[in-house]
Amino acid sequence: MKGTPLSLSEAITSSPTTPSTRQPTPNSSTNAPPTTASSELPTPASSTIPLPPPISSPPSSSPSTPAPAASSTPATYSTESPNQTSFAYNSMLLAYNTMRSPHPHSSALLSSLPPHLKPDAFSLSVLLKSSPPSHLLRPIHAFALRNILLSDLFVANGLISAYGKTGNLRSARLLFDTMPSRDIVSWNSIISAYAHSGHYDQCLRLYHILENGVDGVLPNGVTVTCVLHACAHLQDLVSGMTVHKSAVDSGIVFDNVVWNSVVAFYAKCGSLDYARALFEEMPERDAVSYNTLISGYMSYGFVDKAGSLSTDG
């Protein structure tokens, strides 16, 4: 018998390798096989995608049950609160997202949502920023499809970025290609996804498409940083110089991150004199600037120059 789809809270609390089991009702047989989630995403074009089952709150503890030991997971939001709103939950999600390891806290909070509340686009976008593990991305994606939340750019871009960070380029590209509208964050997310997986040539191809003004957007500083990183790995000095010149000509604002990426590109490609000239032109230099140029000198055996720069810094 085909299993019923898991709700988002069930997917969050279930194991990535072991199918989740539900508590049998008084009338159900204890020998019935556990319900498993389908591994396939709903087809975006389908108009008959079922809504997910309600997200139930965790059962209350029996009075005779000893109090659980303290843990690092957050306390659930009280289901008796008269002021429960999506805004309250989203505010807590946002607060958890500032922590060093936000995902366990965010997922614990979402799994405790009462039946009358469901995650909205903001909830999903914050959850995706908490770097959820790869086994949760498909349930999140499926939930977004069933609840018509993929039209929200924050959700779609967050999914592309999350897929890219976990190496799932196929899902990232499929989502990118089927988006009804894309902004510069969408383009930067897919370019970064390819760079993260080492497909540097594909980064350049996408950059050239973006440069033609498709979707009505143009490259920005984040794009330049990512593409120069790809050019450095490809040792493609000509393409990188073209990207650099185009960025200057189009008036892209060069902050320290962009400056450092330009210096790093030329240093890694062996153009150390030009890298040093750009380094001297920087309006502000930080530790990354010095380390970038020192690393370039060391890579090509210029130990004395690296040492003098280290002393100057």
XYZ file of C-alpha atoms in Angstrom:
313
model
C 0.000 0.000 0.000
C 1.387 3.359 -0.969
C 2.366 5.518 1.991
C 0.837 8.904 2.761
C 3.105 11.963 2.505
C 4.716 13.221 5.690
C 3.941 16.648 6.975
C 6.830 19.062 7.401
C 6.958 18.544 11.175
C 7.019 14.757 10.736
C 9.808 15.004 8.194
C 11.828 17.217 10.531
C 11.536 14.843 13.464
C 12.012 11.593 11.514
C 15.371 9.887 10.937
C 17.024 10.292 7.515
C 17.552 6.545 7.193
C 14.714 4.989 9.206
C 11.085 5.499 8.074
C 9.030 7.342 10.656
C 6.379 5.380 12.533
C 3.133 6.743 13.860
C 1.496 5.665 17.133
C -1.372 3.219 16.391
C -4.870 4.327 17.217
C -6.969 2.147 19.551
C -8.732 0.609 16.514
C -5.606 -0.006 14.454
C -3.637 -3.236 14.315
C -0.239 -3.195 15.952
C 0.995 -5.482 13.177
C 0.377 -2.921 10.477
C 3.540 -1.850 8.649
C 4.896 1.643 9.410
C 3.910 4.467 7.111
C 6.789 5.750 4.993
C 7.236 9.004 3.121
C 7.433 8.929 -0.648
C 10.892 9.786 -1.937
C 9.472 11.559 -4.985
C 8.676 15.258 -5.053
C 5.213 16.277 -6.278
C 5.289 17.337 -9.902
C 5.146 21.156 -10.102
C 2.703 21.052 -13.042
C 0.168 18.875 -11.227
C -2.977 20.601 -10.038
C -4.080 17.733 -7.772
C -1.294 17.847 -5.178
C -2.871 16.955 -1.798
C -2.505 19.292 1.117
C -0.257 17.981 3.902
C -1.866 16.519 7.002
C -2.173 18.905 9.954
C 0.956 19.446 11.995
C 0.101 18.128 15.426
C 1.560 19.366 18.651
C 3.593 16.931 20.782
C 1.598 14.872 23.291
C 1.569 16.204 26.811
C 3.557 14.299 29.435
C 1.710 12.149 31.949
C 1.834 13.439 35.555
C 3.569 10.207 36.582
C 6.247 10.599 33.903
C 9.524 11.916 35.364
C 10.672 15.300 34.120
C 13.036 15.036 31.131
C 16.665 15.938 31.580
C 17.793 19.362 30.419
C 18.811 19.471 26.764
C 20.185 21.963 24.280
C 16.951 22.032 22.258
C 14.615 24.962 22.923
C 11.474 24.690 24.969
C 8.384 24.344 22.787
C 6.049 27.281 22.467
C 3.129 26.672 24.821
C 0.047 25.365 23.041
C -2.076 27.025 25.730
C -0.902 30.534 24.883
C -3.790 32.770 23.809
C -1.469 34.837 21.616
C -0.152 32.137 19.299
C 0.473 33.612 15.869
C 2.730 32.855 12.938
C 4.516 36.109 13.737
C 5.423 34.843 17.223
C 6.829 31.597 15.866
C 8.692 33.343 13.056
C 10.226 35.760 15.547
C 11.531 32.822 17.562
C 12.841 31.159 14.384
C 14.692 34.339 13.507
C 16.218 34.484 16.979
C 17.375 30.863 16.788
C 18.907 31.527 13.382
C 21.473 33.848 14.985
C 22.893 30.953 17.019
C 26.032 29.036 16.056
C 24.072 25.826 15.304
C 20.585 27.099 14.464
C 19.077 24.095 12.693
C 18.277 21.810 15.688
C 16.556 24.695 17.461
C 14.619 25.841 14.384
C 13.447 22.341 13.492
C 12.407 21.651 17.102
C 10.316 24.805 17.109
C 8.606 23.978 13.806
C 7.846 20.436 14.960
C 5.928 21.888 17.931
C 3.548 24.036 15.879
C -0.081 23.623 16.996
C -2.652 22.354 14.442
C -4.066 25.784 13.654
C -0.681 27.148 12.512
C 1.357 26.099 9.506
C 4.801 27.330 8.405
C 4.533 30.185 5.922
C 7.014 31.497 3.340
C 8.952 33.405 5.986
C 9.185 30.294 8.188
C 10.624 28.231 5.337
C 13.088 30.909 4.245
C 14.459 31.181 7.804
C 14.597 27.393 8.166
C 16.531 27.112 4.896
C 19.054 29.672 6.128
C 19.760 27.458 9.130
C 21.583 25.004 6.811
C 19.244 22.010 7.209
C 20.705 18.584 6.366
C 20.190 17.220 2.863
C 17.515 14.683 3.874
C 15.182 17.533 4.921
C 15.379 19.514 1.679
C 12.985 17.338 -0.306
C 10.269 17.402 2.393
C 10.661 21.194 2.644
C 10.512 21.478 -1.157
C 7.425 19.233 -1.305
C 5.709 21.205 1.473
C 6.407 24.454 -0.418
C 4.902 22.965 -3.584
C 1.770 21.684 -1.864
C 1.183 25.014 -0.148
C 2.007 27.203 -3.154
C 4.985 28.842 -1.449
C 7.565 28.399 -4.214
C 6.347 31.599 -5.875
C 8.031 33.414 -2.987
C 11.547 34.289 -4.159
C 13.004 33.963 -0.666
C 11.816 30.350 -0.441
C 12.902 29.389 -3.959
C 16.287 31.083 -3.644
C 16.805 29.513 -0.234
C 16.124 26.067 -1.670
C 18.538 26.604 -4.563
C 21.239 27.719 -2.152
C 20.580 24.817 0.240
C 20.594 22.272 -2.589
C 23.874 23.752 -3.820
C 25.525 23.538 -0.403
C 24.626 19.846 -0.174
C 25.861 19.116 -3.716
C 22.435 18.401 -5.220
C 22.976 20.336 -8.448
C 20.242 18.520 -10.338
C 17.501 19.689 -7.969
C 19.023 23.176 -7.719
C 19.131 23.607 -11.508
C 15.663 22.125 -12.046
C 14.173 24.549 -9.551
C 16.106 27.466 -11.054
C 14.980 26.627 -14.600
C 11.308 26.315 -13.606
C 11.085 29.540 -11.585
C 8.467 31.900 -13.066
C 10.671 34.875 -12.183
C 14.268 35.214 -11.031
C 16.252 37.995 -9.384
C 20.002 38.481 -8.959
C 19.942 36.348 -5.796
C 18.551 33.452 -7.848
C 21.405 33.774 -10.332
C 24.058 34.142 -7.646
C 22.652 31.111 -5.821
C 22.869 28.811 -8.842
C 26.314 30.125 -9.850
C 27.539 29.581 -6.286
C 26.035 26.081 -6.325
C 28.119 25.137 -9.358
C 31.239 26.753 -7.872
C 30.716 24.882 -4.592
C 30.706 21.578 -6.503
C 33.725 22.448 -8.647
C 31.849 22.985 -11.927
C 33.723 26.199 -12.657
C 33.176 26.153 -16.416
C 29.414 26.149 -15.831
C 29.813 29.219 -13.593
C 31.318 31.085 -16.544
C 28.550 29.962 -18.902
C 25.866 31.187 -16.533
C 27.726 34.444 -15.980
C 27.788 35.186 -19.715
C 24.038 34.504 -19.946
C 23.377 36.801 -16.998
C 25.632 39.482 -18.474
C 23.274 39.776 -21.456
C 20.558 41.146 -19.174
C 18.295 38.092 -19.101
C 15.504 38.371 -16.490
C 16.199 42.110 -16.391
C 19.047 41.767 -13.895
C 22.795 42.242 -14.191
C 25.795 40.903 -12.236
C 26.653 42.507 -8.904
C 29.586 42.271 -6.520
C 28.573 38.819 -5.281
C 28.487 37.550 -8.863
C 31.935 38.976 -9.607
C 33.408 37.414 -6.467
C 32.021 33.973 -7.293
C 32.985 34.021 -10.980
C 36.527 35.258 -10.289
C 36.872 32.390 -7.823
C 35.922 30.023 -10.659
C 38.363 31.691 -13.082
C 41.163 31.374 -10.529
C 40.568 27.634 -10.198
C 40.480 27.288 -13.986
C 43.635 29.406 -14.262
C 41.708 31.320 -16.933
C 43.450 34.697 -16.858
C 41.720 36.035 -19.983
C 38.164 35.314 -18.783
C 38.919 36.707 -15.332
C 40.349 39.914 -16.763
C 37.181 40.283 -18.864
C 35.010 39.834 -15.770
C 37.119 42.375 -13.865
C 36.937 44.947 -16.672
C 33.191 44.450 -17.088
C 32.677 44.997 -13.351
C 34.620 48.264 -13.447
C 32.876 49.485 -16.607
C 29.394 48.702 -15.276
C 30.020 50.617 -12.045
C 29.736 47.699 -9.638
C 30.574 48.820 -6.114
C 33.835 47.284 -4.922
C 33.728 46.549 -1.221
C 36.537 44.730 0.570
C 35.142 41.322 -0.395
C 35.199 42.162 -4.108
C 38.637 43.812 -3.870
C 40.052 40.754 -2.129
C 38.561 38.421 -4.731
C 40.170 40.435 -7.540
C 43.581 40.412 -5.825
C 43.218 36.680 -5.115
C 42.355 35.948 -8.746
C 45.448 37.664 -10.154
C 47.696 36.216 -7.443
C 46.489 32.656 -8.080
C 46.948 33.081 -11.823
C 50.568 34.226 -11.341
C 50.096 37.919 -12.161
C 51.715 38.888 -8.887
C 52.887 42.345 -9.915
C 49.383 43.320 -10.978
C 47.933 41.738 -7.835
C 50.355 43.849 -5.770
C 49.419 47.008 -7.704
C 45.721 46.387 -7.016
C 46.532 45.640 -3.393
C 48.202 49.058 -3.102
C 45.164 50.740 -4.709
C 42.696 49.295 -2.203
C 41.063 52.056 -0.143
C 41.054 49.725 2.871
C 43.016 46.548 3.505
C 42.184 43.901 6.074
C 43.800 40.664 7.227
C 42.265 38.798 4.283
C 43.919 41.241 1.865
C 47.375 40.619 3.337
C 46.915 36.866 3.617
C 45.708 36.676 0.010
C 48.779 38.360 -1.407
C 51.176 36.560 0.952
C 49.650 33.239 -0.118
C 50.132 34.211 -3.758
C 53.809 35.025 -3.213
C 54.372 31.790 -1.301
C 52.662 29.702 -3.985
C 55.143 30.900 -6.595
C 58.199 30.736 -4.340
C 58.654 34.442 -3.590
C 59.346 33.877 0.085
C 61.238 37.168 0.558
C 58.370 39.243 -0.840
C 55.891 37.337 1.297
C 58.052 37.955 4.347
C 58.427 41.672 3.691
C 54.692 42.035 3.184
C 54.052 40.175 6.416
C 56.387 42.551 8.228
C 54.691 45.593 6.668
C 51.286 44.272 7.667
